[in-house]
Short mmCIF file of C-alpha atoms in Angstrom, two decimals:
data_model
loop_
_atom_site.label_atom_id
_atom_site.label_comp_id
_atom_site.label_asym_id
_atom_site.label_seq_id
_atom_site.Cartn_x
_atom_site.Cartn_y
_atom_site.Cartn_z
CA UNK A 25 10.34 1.27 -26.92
CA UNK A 26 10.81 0.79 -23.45
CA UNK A 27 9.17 -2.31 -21.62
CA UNK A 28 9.62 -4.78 -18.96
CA UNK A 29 8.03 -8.68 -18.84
CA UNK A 30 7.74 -10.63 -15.94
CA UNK A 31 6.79 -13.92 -15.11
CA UNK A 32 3.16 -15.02 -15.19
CA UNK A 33 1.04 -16.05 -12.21
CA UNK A 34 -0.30 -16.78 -10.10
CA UNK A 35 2.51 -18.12 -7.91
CA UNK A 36 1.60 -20.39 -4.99
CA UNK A 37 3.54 -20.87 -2.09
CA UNK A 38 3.27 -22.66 1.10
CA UNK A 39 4.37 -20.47 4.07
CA UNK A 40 8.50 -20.94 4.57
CA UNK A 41 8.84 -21.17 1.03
CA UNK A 42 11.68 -19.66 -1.46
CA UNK A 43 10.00 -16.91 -3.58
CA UNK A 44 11.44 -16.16 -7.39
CA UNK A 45 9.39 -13.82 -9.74
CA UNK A 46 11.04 -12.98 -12.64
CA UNK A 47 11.51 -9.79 -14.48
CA UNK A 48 13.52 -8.43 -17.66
CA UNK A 49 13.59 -5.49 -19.65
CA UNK A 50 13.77 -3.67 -22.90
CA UNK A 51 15.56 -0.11 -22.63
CA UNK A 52 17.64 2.20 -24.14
CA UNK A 53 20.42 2.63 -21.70
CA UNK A 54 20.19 1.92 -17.84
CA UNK A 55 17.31 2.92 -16.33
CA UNK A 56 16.79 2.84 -12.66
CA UNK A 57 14.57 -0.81 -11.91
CA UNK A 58 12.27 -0.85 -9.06
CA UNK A 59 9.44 -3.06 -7.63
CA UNK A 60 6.49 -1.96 -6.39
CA UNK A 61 3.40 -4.43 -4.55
CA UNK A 62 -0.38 -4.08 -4.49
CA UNK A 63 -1.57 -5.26 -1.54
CA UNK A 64 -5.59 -6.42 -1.56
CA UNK A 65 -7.69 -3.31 -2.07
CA UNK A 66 -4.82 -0.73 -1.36
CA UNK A 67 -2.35 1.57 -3.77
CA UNK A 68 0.86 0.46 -5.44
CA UNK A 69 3.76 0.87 -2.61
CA UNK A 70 7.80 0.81 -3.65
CA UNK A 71 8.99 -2.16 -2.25
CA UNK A 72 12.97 -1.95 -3.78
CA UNK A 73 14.69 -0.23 -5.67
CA UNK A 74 18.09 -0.39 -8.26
CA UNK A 75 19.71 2.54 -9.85
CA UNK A 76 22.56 0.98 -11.25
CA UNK A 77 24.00 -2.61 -13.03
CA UNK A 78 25.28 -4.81 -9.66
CA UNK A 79 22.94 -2.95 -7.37
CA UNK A 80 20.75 -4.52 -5.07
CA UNK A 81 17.59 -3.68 -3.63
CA UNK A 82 16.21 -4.72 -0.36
CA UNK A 83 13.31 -4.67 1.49
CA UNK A 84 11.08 -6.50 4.02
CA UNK A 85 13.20 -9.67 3.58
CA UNK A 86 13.02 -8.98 -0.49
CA UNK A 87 16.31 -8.90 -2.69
CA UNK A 88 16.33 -8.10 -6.59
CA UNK A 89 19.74 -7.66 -8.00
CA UNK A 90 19.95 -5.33 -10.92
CA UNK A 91 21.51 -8.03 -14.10
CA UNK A 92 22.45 -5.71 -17.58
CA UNK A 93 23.72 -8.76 -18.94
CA UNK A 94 20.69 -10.24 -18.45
CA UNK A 95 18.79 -7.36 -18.12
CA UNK A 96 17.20 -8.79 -15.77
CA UNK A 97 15.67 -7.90 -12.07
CA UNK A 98 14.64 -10.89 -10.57
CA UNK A 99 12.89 -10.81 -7.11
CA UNK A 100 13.31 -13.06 -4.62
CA UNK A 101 12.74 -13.80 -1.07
CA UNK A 102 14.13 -16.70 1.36
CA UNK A 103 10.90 -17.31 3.51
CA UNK A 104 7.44 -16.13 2.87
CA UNK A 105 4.52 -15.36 4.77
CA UNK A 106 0.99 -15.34 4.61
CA UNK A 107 0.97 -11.69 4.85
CA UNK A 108 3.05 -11.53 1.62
CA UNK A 109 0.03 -12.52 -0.61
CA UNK A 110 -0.22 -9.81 -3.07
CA UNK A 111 0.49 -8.77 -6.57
CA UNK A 112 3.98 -7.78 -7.55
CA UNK A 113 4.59 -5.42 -10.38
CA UNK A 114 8.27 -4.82 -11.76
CA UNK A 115 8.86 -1.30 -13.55
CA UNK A 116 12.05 0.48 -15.45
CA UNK A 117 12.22 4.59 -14.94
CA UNK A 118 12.25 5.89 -18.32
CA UNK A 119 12.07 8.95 -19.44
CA UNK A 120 10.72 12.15 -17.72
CA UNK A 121 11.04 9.96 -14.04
CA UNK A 122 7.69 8.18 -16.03
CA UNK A 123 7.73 4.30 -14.67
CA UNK A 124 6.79 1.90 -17.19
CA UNK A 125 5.04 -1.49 -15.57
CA UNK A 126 5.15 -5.10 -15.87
CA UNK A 127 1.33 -6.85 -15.97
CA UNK A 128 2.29 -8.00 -12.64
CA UNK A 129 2.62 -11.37 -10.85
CA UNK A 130 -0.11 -12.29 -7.83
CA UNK A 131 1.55 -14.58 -5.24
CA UNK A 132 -0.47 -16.44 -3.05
CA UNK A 133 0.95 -17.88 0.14
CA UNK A 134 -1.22 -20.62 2.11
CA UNK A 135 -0.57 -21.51 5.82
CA UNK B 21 2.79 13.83 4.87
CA UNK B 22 -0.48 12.85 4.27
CA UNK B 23 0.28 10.72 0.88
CA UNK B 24 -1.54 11.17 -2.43
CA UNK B 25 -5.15 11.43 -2.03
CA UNK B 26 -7.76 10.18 -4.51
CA UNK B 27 -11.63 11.00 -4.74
CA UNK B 28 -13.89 9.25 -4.81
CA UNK B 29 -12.46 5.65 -4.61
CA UNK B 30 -15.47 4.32 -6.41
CA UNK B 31 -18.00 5.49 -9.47
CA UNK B 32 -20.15 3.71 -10.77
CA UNK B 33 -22.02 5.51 -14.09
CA UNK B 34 -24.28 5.01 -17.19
CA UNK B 35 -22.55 4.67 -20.55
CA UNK B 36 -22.50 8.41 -21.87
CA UNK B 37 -21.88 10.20 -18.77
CA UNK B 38 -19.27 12.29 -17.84
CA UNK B 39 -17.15 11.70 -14.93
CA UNK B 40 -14.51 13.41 -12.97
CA UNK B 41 -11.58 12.38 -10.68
CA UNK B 42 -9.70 14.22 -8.50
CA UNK B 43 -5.67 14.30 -7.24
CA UNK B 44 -4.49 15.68 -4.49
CA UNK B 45 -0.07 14.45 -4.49
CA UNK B 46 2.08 15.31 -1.75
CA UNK B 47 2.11 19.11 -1.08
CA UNK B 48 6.02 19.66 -1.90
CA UNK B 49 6.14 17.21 -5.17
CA UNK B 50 5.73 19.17 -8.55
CA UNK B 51 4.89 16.01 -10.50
CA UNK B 52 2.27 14.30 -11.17
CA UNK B 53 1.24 11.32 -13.17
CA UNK B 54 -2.16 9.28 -14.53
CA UNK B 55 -1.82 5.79 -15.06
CA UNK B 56 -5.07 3.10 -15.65
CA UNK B 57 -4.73 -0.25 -14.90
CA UNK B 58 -6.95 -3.07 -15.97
CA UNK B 59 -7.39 -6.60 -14.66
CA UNK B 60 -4.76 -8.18 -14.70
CA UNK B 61 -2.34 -5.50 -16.42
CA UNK B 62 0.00 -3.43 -15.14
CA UNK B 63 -0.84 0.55 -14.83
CA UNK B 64 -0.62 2.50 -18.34
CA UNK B 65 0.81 5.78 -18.34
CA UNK B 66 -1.40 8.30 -19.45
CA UNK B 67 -0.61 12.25 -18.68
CA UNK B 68 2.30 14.06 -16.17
CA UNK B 69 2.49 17.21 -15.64
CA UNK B 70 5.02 19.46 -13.98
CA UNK B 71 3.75 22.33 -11.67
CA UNK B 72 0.82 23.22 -13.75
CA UNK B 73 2.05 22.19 -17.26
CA UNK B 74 0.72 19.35 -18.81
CA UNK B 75 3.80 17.56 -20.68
CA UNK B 76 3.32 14.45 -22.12
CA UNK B 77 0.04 12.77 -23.01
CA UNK B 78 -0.28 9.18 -24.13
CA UNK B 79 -1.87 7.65 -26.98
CA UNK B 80 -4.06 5.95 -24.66
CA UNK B 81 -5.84 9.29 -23.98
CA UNK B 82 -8.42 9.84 -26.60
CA UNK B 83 -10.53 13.11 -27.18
CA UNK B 84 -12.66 12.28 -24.51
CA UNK B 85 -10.03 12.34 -21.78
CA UNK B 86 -9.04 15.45 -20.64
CA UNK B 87 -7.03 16.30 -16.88
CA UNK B 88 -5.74 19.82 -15.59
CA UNK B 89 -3.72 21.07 -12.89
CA UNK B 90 -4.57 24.53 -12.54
CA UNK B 91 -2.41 25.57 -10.15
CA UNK B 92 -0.09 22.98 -9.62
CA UNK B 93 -1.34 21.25 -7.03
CA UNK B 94 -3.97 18.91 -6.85
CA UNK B 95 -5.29 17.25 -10.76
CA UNK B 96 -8.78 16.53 -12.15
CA UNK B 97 -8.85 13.99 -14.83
CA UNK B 98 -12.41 14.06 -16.66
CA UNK B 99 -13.72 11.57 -19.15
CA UNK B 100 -16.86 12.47 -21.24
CA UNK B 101 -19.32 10.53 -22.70
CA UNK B 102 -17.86 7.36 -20.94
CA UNK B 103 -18.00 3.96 -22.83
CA UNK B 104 -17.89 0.29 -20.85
CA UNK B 105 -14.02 0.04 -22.24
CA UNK B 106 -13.13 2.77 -19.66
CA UNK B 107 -13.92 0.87 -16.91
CA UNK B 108 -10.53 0.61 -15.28
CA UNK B 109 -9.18 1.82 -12.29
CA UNK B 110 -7.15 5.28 -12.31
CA UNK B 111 -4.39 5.97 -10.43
CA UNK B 112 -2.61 9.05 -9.51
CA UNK B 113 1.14 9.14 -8.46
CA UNK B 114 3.12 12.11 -7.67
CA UNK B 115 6.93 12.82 -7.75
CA UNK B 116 9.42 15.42 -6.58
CA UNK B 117 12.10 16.23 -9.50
CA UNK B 118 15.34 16.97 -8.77
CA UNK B 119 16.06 14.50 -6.61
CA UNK B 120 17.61 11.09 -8.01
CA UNK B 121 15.11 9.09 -9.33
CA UNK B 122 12.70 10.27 -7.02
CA UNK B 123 10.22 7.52 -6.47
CA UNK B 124 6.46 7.91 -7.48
CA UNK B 125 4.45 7.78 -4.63
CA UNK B 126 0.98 6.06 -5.89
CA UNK B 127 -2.80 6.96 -4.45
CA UNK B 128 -5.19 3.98 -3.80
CA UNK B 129 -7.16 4.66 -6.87
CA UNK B 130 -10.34 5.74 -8.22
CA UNK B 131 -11.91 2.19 -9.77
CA UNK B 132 -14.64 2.93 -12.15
CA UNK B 133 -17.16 0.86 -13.82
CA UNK B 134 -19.46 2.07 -16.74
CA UNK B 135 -22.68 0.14 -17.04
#
């Protein structure tokens, strides 16, 4: 079946750094690839989005580019921040628009 | 739009008692979705329904789960005769179909803990 691995964490970061989290997938086909964040104490919010092999998502200084020869959806960002600390969950769109998760990678990021 | 709404965001009850949790999606999305997510994990689907139909159920849902949408709108999801494994938190999302890959919109979660 369907099902998407990412990286473990936790990742920790000093403030400025280069963020990678890596995510790849299992699917029949090609689903639509999206990454959502928990931040502390608060629901799961869509951060980025990719509905098709080549896209890229952005957000908030965020890029993932959708890989189906990799099948990957990596997620990276340039510079991070403090307020970035959170825990990052990668998901595929299978069927019936029902999102299938990744356990999720918390980033840290220290002053 | 007020966002999905979730009640209560905490319970806290005795192993064998029933509890109930309540949705309330976005007023113009006709999907909605229960997921649980453990420590650590990512969030499991378990139900969706469309309007008021219930249409897929996980095997994650045992006997003693049970959720409704009665008239489409907002969702109850009731557990009976809870055990410490369901301690997890519960989160409802909510969708509007038709559109192209319509995102799910998450609540914050009910987190509950069985003593």
């Amino acid at each position: 079946g369907d099902s998407v691995t990412q990286m473990e964490g936790p990742v920790t970061l000093s403030e400025e750094a280069f963020l990678t989290i890596n995510c790849t997938y299992t699917a029949t086909g090609y689903p639509s690839l999206f990454w959502y964040v928990q931040y502390p104490g608060e629901g799961l919010q869509l951060l980025l989005k990719a509905t098709k092999a080549d896209d890229k998502g952005s957000n908030k200084g965020f890029e993932a580019t959708y890989r189906k020869e990799t099948t990957s959806f990596h997620l990276e960002k340039g510079s991070v921040q403090v307020s970035d600390s959170a825990v990052y969950f990668c998901a595929l769109l299978g069927g019936y628009n029902k999102l299938i998760f990744g356990a999720g990678t918390r980033l840290a990021v220290h002053p | 739009d007020t966002g999905v709404s979730q009640n209560p965001r905490h319970k806290i009850t005795k192993r064998g008692q029933n509890v109930t949790f309540r949705c309330d999606p976005i007023s113009e999305h006709n999907r909605l979705y229960w997921y649980r997510q453990t420590l650590g994990q990512g969030p499991e689907f378990l139900t969706y329904f469309q309007n008021e139909a219930q249409l897929e159920k996980s095997r994650l849902l045992s006997d003693r789960f049970s959720a409704e949408r009665p008239k489409g709108s907002f969702s109850t999801l009731e557990i009976q005769r809870t055990e410490q494994g369901d301690s997890a938190m519960y989160l409802c999302a909510s969708s509007l179909v038709g559109t192209d890959n319509s995102p799910l919109h998450f609540g914050n979660g009910t987190r509950l803990t069985v003593t």
